[in-house]
Amino acid sequence: MPETLEQSAGRFDTVLIANRGEIAVRIQRACRELGLKTVAICSEADRQAPYGKTADSFLCIGPSTAAKSYLNQDAILLAARLAGAGAIHPGYGFLSENAAFADAVEKAGLVFIGPTASSIAIMGDKISAKRAMMAAGVPCVPGPDTALPDDPATIERIALEIGYPVIIKAAGGGGGRGMRVVPKADVLHEAIALTREEARKAFGSRSLYMEKFLEHPRHIEIQVICDDHGNAVWLGHRDCSMQRRHQKVVEEAPAPGIAPDIIQPVGLACVQACLQIGYRGVGTFEFLYEDGAFYFIEMNTRLQVEHPVTEMTSGVDIVQAQIRAAQGHVLDLIQGDVTCEGHSFECRINAEDPETFLPSAGVVTHLALPAGPGIRVDTHIHAGYKVSPYYDSLIAKLIVHAPTRAEAMARMREALAGTEVEGISTNIPFLRALFEDGAFAQGETDIHYLEQWLKLRRAA
Ligand code: ADP
């Protein structure tokens, strides 16, 4: 007889964490608290990683280049088999949104801690994601939910219907790449040709789509958790408008100044969309918000870097909930139980020059981390740790929680003052200055604010 979902609940006791850095530490903690054994993996550059020492098994799976280690699917599956893992947690980045990997994990008889390969594939293509969201009643940016044709006259007509400025986006784009703003008709065809070529080279698909370019939006996102039994909840919202080159720098929850009656229907539509596509695990719906309206831009089918701000306000351990959903457990939360309290900020501490933003590798010679009520630090580094040039420059996340936004800002100032990293350059001086800024303190700044602020600072 086939097993029921309840019988299969708890169907693994060892998790391989297919990632590195702070998120490897974060996931390992969640596993241990759930009574699960952990397998850490590393590349040659990460042999000294502290989470290797605290894992039940630690395996080096390849050379320092990510393509040969953290992105090497066969090596990761072999490590899982050797260490006796029953599940793989992909973290964020690397293979976390790779549908073929999710499929290979399941085919190997292991559990992929994330949604099904087909959910990842639908959401990984921005056109099919938009189509699925429109069908579920999620508000989207004006523009068709189909790929642009090759015919120049039809393309011109679509742009006119949307109204300039428009944005051309690669269906397979990600990481802020594969997008081009078109302010007016005379540069439309050139922009299409350039973006098509870029998309073909970078994402292996020339498929493009067009939508309205919103000029002063904020980036607001909604966190969801779903189980395999048809239950889903949303855990409030986050504001991630503080971006440099489309990369988030500071995040906060809740998004300031958003009235509950405006966000409520959007959250419910996200939950509805999850139920319609049979979504499992954690995910994030990203929206642009302008003049009181929300516009869906994409869904991230994985744990996100900024998940802690929602954990701080909702009190839900998102990583544990994600693992329990993958084990087949029924979600132990209903929407009515979700209450978000206080305000939380997260600063991404990067190993980079605070003026030029160039990555800075080397040995951390001195490290002091802040402590106290409402302060959390997610990191893998320690004094003596060697920051490698091979990977993302994120070395720590500083997270605070306080009853109000103003108090949370004050707490972050204090936390940043108590953070000392020597031996390498970090963006801490830049973050300290940002938390002194008057407009940021007021809240509701748009996605262009940080770049403008940096320009003014450079000119001063
Ligand atoms: P990626 O997958 O590369 O992160 P997104 O679709 O999430 O791409 O967009 C990244 C960023 O690009 C957004 O946070 C926003 O700053 C900008 N952006 C995307 N679409 C639009 C749009 N229609 N209007 C204005 N800005 C946009």
Short mmCIF file of C-alpha atoms and ligand atoms in Angstrom, two decimals:
data_model
loop_
_atom_site.label_atom_id
_atom_site.label_comp_id
_atom_site.label_asym_id
_atom_site.label_seq_id
_atom_site.Cartn_x
_atom_site.Cartn_y
_atom_site.Cartn_z
CA MET A 1 0.00 0.00 0.00
CA PRO A 2 1.35 3.48 -0.78
CA GLU A 3 2.20 5.43 2.37
CA THR A 4 -0.03 8.33 3.36
CA LEU A 5 1.48 11.78 3.77
CA GLU A 6 1.22 11.51 7.54
CA GLN A 7 3.06 8.18 7.51
CA SER A 8 5.83 9.70 5.44
CA ALA A 9 6.16 12.68 7.85
CA GLY A 10 9.61 12.80 9.39
CA ARG A 11 10.97 10.78 6.47
CA PHE A 12 14.60 11.87 6.90
CA ASP A 13 16.91 12.28 9.86
CA THR A 14 20.04 13.66 8.19
CA VAL A 15 20.26 16.82 6.08
CA LEU A 16 23.07 17.73 3.72
CA ILE A 17 23.44 21.52 3.54
CA ALA A 18 24.47 22.32 -0.02
CA ASN A 19 25.73 25.80 0.73
CA ARG A 20 28.37 27.80 2.56
CA GLY A 21 28.83 30.89 4.74
CA GLU A 22 26.29 32.35 7.13
CA ILE A 23 23.36 30.43 5.66
CA ALA A 24 25.13 27.09 6.22
CA VAL A 25 25.39 28.04 9.92
CA ARG A 26 21.76 29.17 10.04
CA ILE A 27 20.42 25.94 8.48
CA GLN A 28 22.65 23.75 10.64
CA ARG A 29 21.26 25.40 13.78
CA ALA A 30 17.67 24.81 12.64
CA CYS A 31 18.41 21.15 11.88
CA ARG A 32 20.01 20.56 15.26
CA GLU A 33 17.10 22.17 17.07
CA LEU A 34 14.79 19.79 15.20
CA GLY A 35 16.93 16.83 16.30
CA LEU A 36 18.33 16.22 12.80
CA LYS A 37 21.90 15.27 11.94
CA THR A 38 23.78 17.49 9.50
CA VAL A 39 26.27 17.05 6.70
CA ALA A 40 28.35 20.10 5.80
CA ILE A 41 30.15 20.33 2.47
CA CYS A 42 32.93 22.64 1.36
CA SER A 43 35.16 23.60 -1.51
CA GLU A 44 38.93 23.59 -1.04
CA ALA A 45 38.84 27.31 -0.14
CA ASP A 46 36.35 26.63 2.67
CA ARG A 47 38.12 23.71 4.39
CA GLN A 48 38.48 25.77 7.58
CA ALA A 49 34.79 26.72 7.72
CA PRO A 50 33.57 26.69 11.35
CA TYR A 51 30.30 24.92 10.46
CA GLY A 52 32.40 21.97 9.27
CA LYS A 53 33.51 21.35 12.85
CA THR A 54 29.99 21.41 14.28
CA ALA A 55 28.39 19.21 11.59
CA ASP A 56 28.03 15.44 12.04
CA SER A 57 29.93 14.92 8.76
CA PHE A 58 32.05 17.31 6.73
CA LEU A 59 33.05 16.56 3.14
CA CYS A 60 35.16 18.51 0.68
CA ILE A 61 33.42 18.19 -2.68
CA GLY A 62 35.73 20.01 -5.07
CA PRO A 63 38.00 22.93 -5.98
CA SER A 64 37.43 26.52 -4.91
CA THR A 65 35.63 27.64 -8.08
CA ALA A 66 31.88 27.38 -7.36
CA ALA A 67 31.24 25.73 -10.75
CA LYS A 68 33.37 22.80 -9.63
CA SER A 69 32.06 22.53 -6.07
CA TYR A 70 28.87 24.26 -4.85
CA LEU A 71 27.35 24.04 -8.33
CA ASN A 72 28.57 20.49 -9.02
CA GLN A 73 25.34 18.49 -8.78
CA ASP A 74 26.98 15.06 -9.12
CA ALA A 75 29.52 15.79 -6.40
CA ILE A 76 26.78 16.96 -4.02
CA LEU A 77 24.62 13.89 -4.69
CA LEU A 78 27.63 11.64 -4.15
CA ALA A 79 28.42 13.38 -0.85
CA ALA A 80 24.81 12.90 0.25
CA ARG A 81 25.01 9.19 -0.51
CA LEU A 82 28.38 8.76 1.22
CA ALA A 83 27.23 10.60 4.35
CA GLY A 84 23.82 8.89 4.50
CA ALA A 85 21.78 12.10 4.10
CA GLY A 86 18.06 11.72 3.43
CA ALA A 87 17.50 15.33 2.35
CA ILE A 88 19.33 18.26 0.79
CA HIS A 89 18.83 21.88 1.83
CA PRO A 90 20.07 24.17 -0.96
CA GLY A 91 20.07 27.46 1.02
CA TYR A 92 19.99 30.48 -1.31
CA GLY A 93 21.97 31.17 -4.50
CA PHE A 94 23.97 28.27 -6.00
CA LEU A 95 21.51 25.41 -6.83
CA SER A 96 18.56 26.67 -4.80
CA GLU A 97 16.43 27.66 -7.81
CA ASN A 98 17.68 25.01 -10.21
CA ALA A 99 14.72 22.84 -11.24
CA ALA A 100 16.97 20.15 -12.76
CA PHE A 101 18.82 19.81 -9.45
CA ALA A 102 15.58 19.55 -7.45
CA ASP A 103 14.52 16.83 -9.87
CA ALA A 104 17.86 14.98 -9.64
CA VAL A 105 17.69 15.05 -5.82
CA GLU A 106 14.21 13.52 -5.81
CA LYS A 107 15.22 10.96 -8.48
CA ALA A 108 18.12 9.93 -6.25
CA GLY A 109 15.52 9.06 -3.60
CA LEU A 110 16.30 12.09 -1.42
CA VAL A 111 14.07 14.96 -0.31
CA PHE A 112 14.75 18.40 -1.80
CA ILE A 113 14.01 20.95 0.93
CA GLY A 114 12.13 23.34 -1.30
CA PRO A 115 9.27 23.32 -3.77
CA THR A 116 8.84 20.75 -6.54
CA ALA A 117 10.96 21.02 -9.68
CA SER A 118 7.87 22.03 -11.64
CA SER A 119 7.06 24.95 -9.27
CA ILE A 120 10.68 26.12 -9.57
CA ALA A 121 10.49 25.88 -13.36
CA ILE A 122 7.22 27.85 -13.59
CA MET A 123 8.52 30.62 -11.33
CA GLY A 124 12.01 30.58 -12.87
CA ASP A 125 10.57 31.72 -16.18
CA LYS A 126 9.30 35.23 -15.50
CA ILE A 127 6.69 35.02 -18.26
CA SER A 128 5.12 31.79 -17.01
CA ALA A 129 5.33 33.16 -13.45
CA LYS A 130 3.45 36.30 -14.50
CA ARG A 131 0.84 34.19 -16.29
CA ALA A 132 0.32 31.99 -13.21
CA MET A 133 0.04 35.04 -10.96
CA MET A 134 -2.45 36.83 -13.23
CA ALA A 135 -4.55 33.64 -13.28
CA ALA A 136 -4.51 33.56 -9.48
CA GLY A 137 -5.58 37.19 -9.20
CA VAL A 138 -2.21 38.58 -8.03
CA PRO A 139 -1.79 42.19 -9.30
CA CYS A 140 0.99 42.40 -11.95
CA VAL A 141 2.89 45.20 -13.72
CA PRO A 142 0.88 46.29 -16.81
CA GLY A 143 2.05 44.42 -19.93
CA PRO A 144 1.31 41.12 -21.69
CA ASP A 145 1.98 37.75 -20.05
CA THR A 146 3.48 36.40 -23.28
CA ALA A 147 6.94 36.57 -24.87
CA LEU A 148 7.64 39.39 -27.32
CA PRO A 149 7.33 38.30 -30.95
CA ASP A 150 10.04 39.07 -33.52
CA ASP A 151 7.81 41.26 -35.65
CA PRO A 152 8.88 44.93 -35.17
CA ALA A 153 5.42 46.39 -35.87
CA THR A 154 3.76 44.22 -33.18
CA ILE A 155 6.47 45.12 -30.67
CA GLU A 156 5.88 48.84 -31.36
CA ARG A 157 2.15 48.37 -30.87
CA ILE A 158 2.66 46.58 -27.51
CA ALA A 159 4.92 49.41 -26.28
CA LEU A 160 2.37 52.03 -27.30
CA GLU A 161 -0.43 50.13 -25.57
CA ILE A 162 1.58 49.93 -22.34
CA GLY A 163 2.79 53.53 -22.67
CA TYR A 164 6.41 54.75 -22.36
CA PRO A 165 8.63 54.36 -20.42
CA VAL A 166 8.66 50.56 -20.71
CA ILE A 167 11.14 47.96 -19.49
CA ILE A 168 12.37 45.00 -21.56
CA LYS A 169 13.14 41.95 -19.42
CA ALA A 170 14.66 38.54 -20.15
CA ALA A 171 12.25 35.72 -19.25
CA GLY A 172 15.16 33.80 -17.74
CA GLY A 173 16.81 36.84 -16.11
CA GLY A 174 17.97 37.10 -12.52
CA GLY A 175 20.35 38.91 -10.20
CA GLY A 176 19.33 42.29 -11.60
CA ARG A 177 20.64 41.40 -15.08
CA GLY A 178 18.85 41.13 -18.41
CA MET A 179 16.73 44.29 -18.09
CA ARG A 180 16.67 47.50 -20.12
CA VAL A 181 14.56 50.63 -19.68
CA VAL A 182 13.18 52.19 -22.87
CA PRO A 183 12.24 55.85 -22.32
CA LYS A 184 10.82 56.47 -25.81
CA ALA A 185 9.98 54.84 -29.13
CA ASP A 186 13.11 55.78 -31.10
CA VAL A 187 15.39 53.52 -29.01
CA LEU A 188 12.95 50.60 -28.74
CA HIS A 189 14.37 48.28 -31.40
CA GLU A 190 17.96 48.86 -30.40
CA ALA A 191 17.06 48.02 -26.77
CA ILE A 192 15.28 44.84 -27.86
CA ALA A 193 18.25 43.68 -29.94
CA LEU A 194 20.76 44.35 -27.15
CA THR A 195 18.66 42.66 -24.45
CA ARG A 196 17.93 39.63 -26.68
CA GLU A 197 21.62 39.11 -27.28
CA GLU A 198 22.45 39.55 -23.59
CA ALA A 199 19.67 37.11 -22.60
CA ARG A 200 20.86 34.51 -25.11
CA LYS A 201 24.43 34.72 -23.80
CA ALA A 202 23.69 34.95 -20.08
CA PHE A 203 20.58 32.82 -19.66
CA GLY A 204 20.58 30.56 -22.73
CA SER A 205 17.19 31.84 -23.93
CA ARG A 206 16.38 34.85 -26.15
CA SER A 207 12.86 35.05 -24.76
CA LEU A 208 11.92 38.60 -23.68
CA TYR A 209 8.84 40.35 -22.37
CA MET A 210 7.82 43.96 -21.89
CA GLU A 211 6.10 45.80 -19.09
CA LYS A 212 5.49 49.31 -17.80
CA PHE A 213 8.57 50.87 -16.20
CA LEU A 214 7.53 52.24 -12.82
CA GLU A 215 9.55 55.36 -12.05
CA HIS A 216 9.46 55.67 -8.26
CA PRO A 217 8.46 52.32 -6.81
CA ARG A 218 9.35 50.71 -3.52
CA HIS A 219 10.30 47.02 -3.37
CA ILE A 220 7.94 45.23 -1.01
CA GLU A 221 7.76 41.47 -0.62
CA ILE A 222 5.53 38.90 1.03
CA GLN A 223 6.84 35.76 2.75
CA VAL A 224 4.76 32.58 2.46
CA ILE A 225 5.00 29.09 3.96
CA CYS A 226 3.04 26.13 2.59
CA ASP A 227 2.80 22.46 3.46
CA ASP A 228 2.03 19.44 1.27
CA HIS A 229 -1.52 19.20 2.60
CA GLY A 230 -3.08 22.29 1.02
CA ASN A 231 -2.29 24.76 3.82
CA ALA A 232 -0.53 28.08 3.26
CA VAL A 233 0.00 31.29 5.26
CA TRP A 234 1.70 34.62 4.64
CA LEU A 235 3.90 36.11 7.34
CA GLY A 236 3.54 39.83 6.71
CA HIS A 237 5.69 42.02 4.51
CA ARG A 238 9.22 43.37 4.16
CA ASP A 239 10.63 46.48 2.49
CA CYS A 240 13.82 45.92 0.50
CA SER A 241 13.98 49.24 -1.36
CA MET A 242 17.50 50.08 -0.13
CA GLN A 243 19.30 48.68 -3.15
CA ARG A 244 22.55 49.32 -4.97
CA ARG A 245 22.68 47.98 -8.52
CA HIS A 246 19.45 46.04 -7.87
CA GLN A 247 21.14 44.31 -4.92
CA LYS A 248 19.51 44.64 -1.49
CA VAL A 249 21.63 46.27 1.21
CA VAL A 250 19.24 46.92 4.12
CA GLU A 251 15.87 45.24 4.65
CA GLU A 252 13.10 45.87 7.15
CA ALA A 253 9.82 44.39 8.35
CA PRO A 254 7.15 45.56 8.21
CA ALA A 255 7.32 47.87 5.17
CA PRO A 256 6.67 51.33 6.68
CA GLY A 257 3.46 53.22 5.97
CA ILE A 258 1.47 50.36 4.40
CA ALA A 259 -2.09 50.27 5.71
CA PRO A 260 -3.35 46.78 6.63
CA ASP A 261 -6.38 47.06 4.35
CA ILE A 262 -4.08 47.67 1.34
CA ILE A 263 -1.74 44.72 1.99
CA GLN A 264 -4.33 42.24 3.24
CA PRO A 265 -5.85 41.36 -0.17
CA VAL A 266 -2.36 41.08 -1.69
CA GLY A 267 -1.23 38.63 1.01
CA LEU A 268 -4.38 36.58 0.53
CA ALA A 269 -3.86 36.54 -3.27
CA CYS A 270 -0.30 35.22 -2.70
CA VAL A 271 -1.65 32.41 -0.52
CA GLN A 272 -4.28 31.66 -3.16
CA ALA A 273 -1.60 31.53 -5.87
CA CYS A 274 0.43 29.04 -3.79
CA LEU A 275 -2.59 26.79 -3.40
CA GLN A 276 -3.34 27.01 -7.13
CA ILE A 277 0.14 25.97 -8.23
CA GLY A 278 0.52 23.36 -5.47
CA TYR A 279 3.44 25.23 -3.91
CA ARG A 280 5.36 23.59 -1.05
CA GLY A 281 7.80 25.10 1.44
CA VAL A 282 8.84 28.74 1.79
CA GLY A 283 8.73 31.36 -0.92
CA THR A 284 8.65 35.09 -1.48
CA PHE A 285 6.44 37.16 -3.74
CA GLU A 286 8.26 40.30 -4.81
CA PHE A 287 6.27 43.41 -5.67
CA LEU A 288 6.88 46.94 -6.77
CA TYR A 289 4.66 49.38 -4.88
CA GLU A 290 3.83 52.77 -6.34
CA ASP A 291 1.03 55.26 -5.63
CA GLY A 292 -0.81 52.88 -3.35
CA ALA A 293 -0.81 49.90 -5.76
CA PHE A 294 1.13 46.61 -5.75
CA TYR A 295 2.61 45.04 -8.90
CA PHE A 296 4.05 41.49 -8.85
CA ILE A 297 7.53 41.20 -10.40
CA GLU A 298 8.75 37.72 -9.46
CA MET A 299 8.62 34.88 -6.98
CA ASN A 300 11.71 33.51 -5.26
CA THR A 301 11.20 29.80 -4.68
CA ARG A 302 13.72 29.52 -1.85
CA LEU A 303 14.80 30.84 1.52
CA GLN A 304 15.94 34.45 1.19
CA VAL A 305 18.88 36.30 2.72
CA GLU A 306 16.46 38.70 4.44
CA HIS A 307 14.23 36.04 6.06
CA PRO A 308 15.40 37.00 9.60
CA VAL A 309 13.49 40.32 9.68
CA THR A 310 10.26 38.36 9.24
CA GLU A 311 11.36 35.83 11.86
CA MET A 312 11.92 38.68 14.31
CA THR A 313 8.49 40.26 13.75
CA SER A 314 6.40 37.09 13.31
CA GLY A 315 8.20 34.90 15.85
CA VAL A 316 8.15 32.04 13.32
CA ASP A 317 11.38 30.11 12.69
CA ILE A 318 11.15 30.10 8.89
CA VAL A 319 13.97 27.60 8.35
CA GLN A 320 12.50 25.09 10.80
CA ALA A 321 9.06 25.54 9.22
CA GLN A 322 10.61 24.93 5.79
CA ILE A 323 12.29 21.71 6.94
CA ARG A 324 9.14 20.47 8.66
CA ALA A 325 7.12 21.10 5.49
CA ALA A 326 9.68 19.04 3.53
CA GLN A 327 9.29 16.26 6.09
CA GLY A 328 5.62 16.15 5.20
CA HIS A 329 4.31 17.65 8.44
CA VAL A 330 1.11 19.65 8.49
CA LEU A 331 1.76 23.39 8.93
CA ASP A 332 1.30 24.13 12.62
CA LEU A 333 0.12 27.68 11.93
CA ILE A 334 -3.13 29.09 10.62
CA GLN A 335 -3.46 32.61 9.24
CA GLY A 336 -5.33 33.78 12.31
CA ASP A 337 -2.32 32.82 14.48
CA VAL A 338 0.06 35.06 12.52
CA THR A 339 0.70 38.34 14.29
CA CYS A 340 3.61 40.57 13.44
CA GLU A 341 4.97 42.70 16.26
CA GLY A 342 7.46 45.53 16.45
CA HIS A 343 9.97 46.47 13.78
CA SER A 344 13.09 44.75 12.48
CA PHE A 345 16.04 45.84 10.33
CA GLU A 346 18.76 43.75 8.70
CA CYS A 347 22.10 45.11 7.47
CA ARG A 348 24.15 43.03 5.09
CA ILE A 349 27.78 43.30 6.19
CA ASN A 350 29.90 42.78 3.09
CA ALA A 351 33.65 42.35 2.72
CA GLU A 352 34.03 45.29 0.37
CA ASP A 353 35.44 48.77 0.20
CA PRO A 354 32.89 51.21 1.70
CA GLU A 355 33.58 53.79 -1.04
CA THR A 356 34.27 51.78 -4.21
CA PHE A 357 32.36 48.59 -3.23
CA LEU A 358 35.17 46.45 -4.63
CA PRO A 359 35.40 43.06 -2.86
CA SER A 360 38.01 42.77 -0.12
CA ALA A 361 39.52 39.36 0.64
CA GLY A 362 41.98 38.47 3.42
CA VAL A 363 42.25 37.43 7.05
CA VAL A 364 39.98 38.91 9.74
CA THR A 365 42.51 39.95 12.37
CA HIS A 366 40.03 41.28 14.94
CA LEU A 367 36.28 40.80 15.32
CA ALA A 368 33.87 42.30 17.86
CA LEU A 369 30.17 41.59 17.51
CA PRO A 370 27.35 43.48 19.22
CA ALA A 371 25.05 41.90 21.79
CA GLY A 372 22.07 42.92 23.89
CA PRO A 373 18.28 42.77 23.77
CA GLY A 374 16.82 42.57 20.27
CA ILE A 375 20.17 42.06 18.53
CA ARG A 376 20.94 39.03 16.36
CA VAL A 377 24.04 38.31 14.29
CA ASP A 378 24.02 35.60 11.61
CA THR A 379 27.59 34.91 10.56
CA HIS A 380 30.21 32.25 9.89
CA ILE A 381 33.29 34.39 10.49
CA HIS A 382 35.57 34.67 13.52
CA ALA A 383 38.91 36.29 14.28
CA GLY A 384 41.48 34.50 12.12
CA TYR A 385 38.87 33.61 9.45
CA LYS A 386 40.13 33.97 5.88
CA VAL A 387 37.62 35.70 3.60
CA SER A 388 37.99 34.06 0.22
CA PRO A 389 37.80 35.98 -3.07
CA TYR A 390 35.82 33.17 -4.74
CA TYR A 391 32.32 33.84 -3.42
CA ASP A 392 29.73 36.45 -2.57
CA SER A 393 31.11 39.14 -0.25
CA LEU A 394 28.41 38.72 2.46
CA ILE A 395 30.21 37.95 5.74
CA ALA A 396 27.51 38.68 8.33
CA LYS A 397 23.97 39.89 8.80
CA LEU A 398 23.20 42.26 11.61
CA ILE A 399 19.56 42.07 12.64
CA VAL A 400 17.71 44.11 15.26
CA HIS A 401 14.18 44.11 16.63
CA ALA A 402 12.45 46.77 18.75
CA PRO A 403 8.87 47.88 19.47
CA THR A 404 8.87 50.75 16.95
CA ARG A 405 10.74 51.65 13.74
CA ALA A 406 12.50 54.58 15.42
CA GLU A 407 13.64 52.37 18.29
CA ALA A 408 14.81 49.69 15.86
CA MET A 409 16.85 52.33 13.98
CA ALA A 410 18.45 53.48 17.22
CA ARG A 411 19.20 49.87 18.10
CA MET A 412 20.83 49.30 14.70
CA ARG A 413 22.99 52.42 15.17
CA GLU A 414 24.12 51.00 18.50
CA ALA A 415 24.71 47.53 16.99
CA LEU A 416 26.74 48.99 14.12
CA ALA A 417 28.79 51.04 16.58
CA GLY A 418 29.59 47.81 18.44
CA THR A 419 30.68 45.91 15.32
CA GLU A 420 34.40 45.88 14.60
CA VAL A 421 36.00 43.94 11.76
CA GLU A 422 39.70 44.44 11.12
CA GLY A 423 42.11 43.00 8.56
CA ILE A 424 39.69 43.41 5.63
CA SER A 425 37.52 46.31 4.44
CA THR A 426 33.79 46.19 5.07
CA ASN A 427 30.78 48.35 4.25
CA ILE A 428 30.20 49.10 7.97
CA PRO A 429 31.20 52.81 7.71
CA PHE A 430 28.73 53.21 4.84
CA LEU A 431 25.93 51.49 6.83
CA ARG A 432 26.64 53.69 9.86
CA ALA A 433 26.26 56.81 7.69
CA LEU A 434 23.06 55.48 6.11
CA PHE A 435 21.45 54.96 9.52
CA GLU A 436 22.09 58.66 10.27
CA ASP A 437 20.20 59.76 7.15
CA GLY A 438 17.07 61.83 7.74
CA ALA A 439 15.00 60.66 4.75
CA PHE A 440 15.69 57.00 5.52
CA ALA A 441 14.67 57.65 9.13
CA GLN A 442 11.34 59.03 7.85
CA GLY A 443 10.75 55.81 5.86
CA GLU A 444 9.04 55.13 2.53
CA THR A 445 12.11 55.90 0.36
CA ASP A 446 12.01 54.35 -3.15
CA ILE A 447 14.34 51.90 -4.91
CA HIS A 448 16.46 54.71 -6.39
CA TYR A 449 17.08 56.47 -3.09
CA LEU A 450 20.29 54.70 -2.10
CA GLU A 451 22.02 55.28 -5.45
CA GLN A 452 21.05 58.98 -5.33
CA TRP A 453 22.28 59.25 -1.74
CA LEU A 454 25.61 57.69 -2.74
CA LYS A 455 25.96 60.13 -5.64
CA LEU A 456 25.34 63.11 -3.37
CA ARG A 457 27.84 61.80 -0.83
CA ARG A 458 30.49 61.39 -3.51
CA ALA A 459 29.88 64.90 -4.80
CA ALA A 460 30.09 66.43 -1.29
P1 ADP B 1 15.90 39.95 -10.80
O1 ADP B 1 15.29 38.59 -10.92
O2 ADP B 1 17.03 40.15 -11.73
O3 ADP B 1 16.18 40.35 -9.40
P2 ADP B 1 13.42 41.53 -10.79
O4 ADP B 1 12.33 41.31 -11.77
O5 ADP B 1 13.20 41.01 -9.40
O6 ADP B 1 14.79 40.95 -11.39
O7 ADP B 1 13.76 43.07 -10.71
C1 ADP B 1 14.88 43.54 -9.99
C2 ADP B 1 14.77 45.02 -9.76
O8 ADP B 1 14.64 45.71 -11.02
C3 ADP B 1 13.55 45.45 -8.97
O9 ADP B 1 13.75 45.36 -7.57
C4 ADP B 1 13.42 46.89 -9.45
O10 ADP B 1 14.42 47.67 -8.80
C5 ADP B 1 13.77 46.82 -10.92
N1 ADP B 1 12.57 46.59 -11.77
C6 ADP B 1 12.11 45.40 -12.25
N2 ADP B 1 10.97 45.56 -12.96
C7 ADP B 1 10.68 46.88 -12.95
C8 ADP B 1 9.62 47.70 -13.50
N3 ADP B 1 8.62 47.17 -14.21
N4 ADP B 1 9.66 49.04 -13.25
C9 ADP B 1 10.67 49.58 -12.54
N5 ADP B 1 11.69 48.89 -12.01
C10 ADP B 1 11.72 47.55 -12.20
#
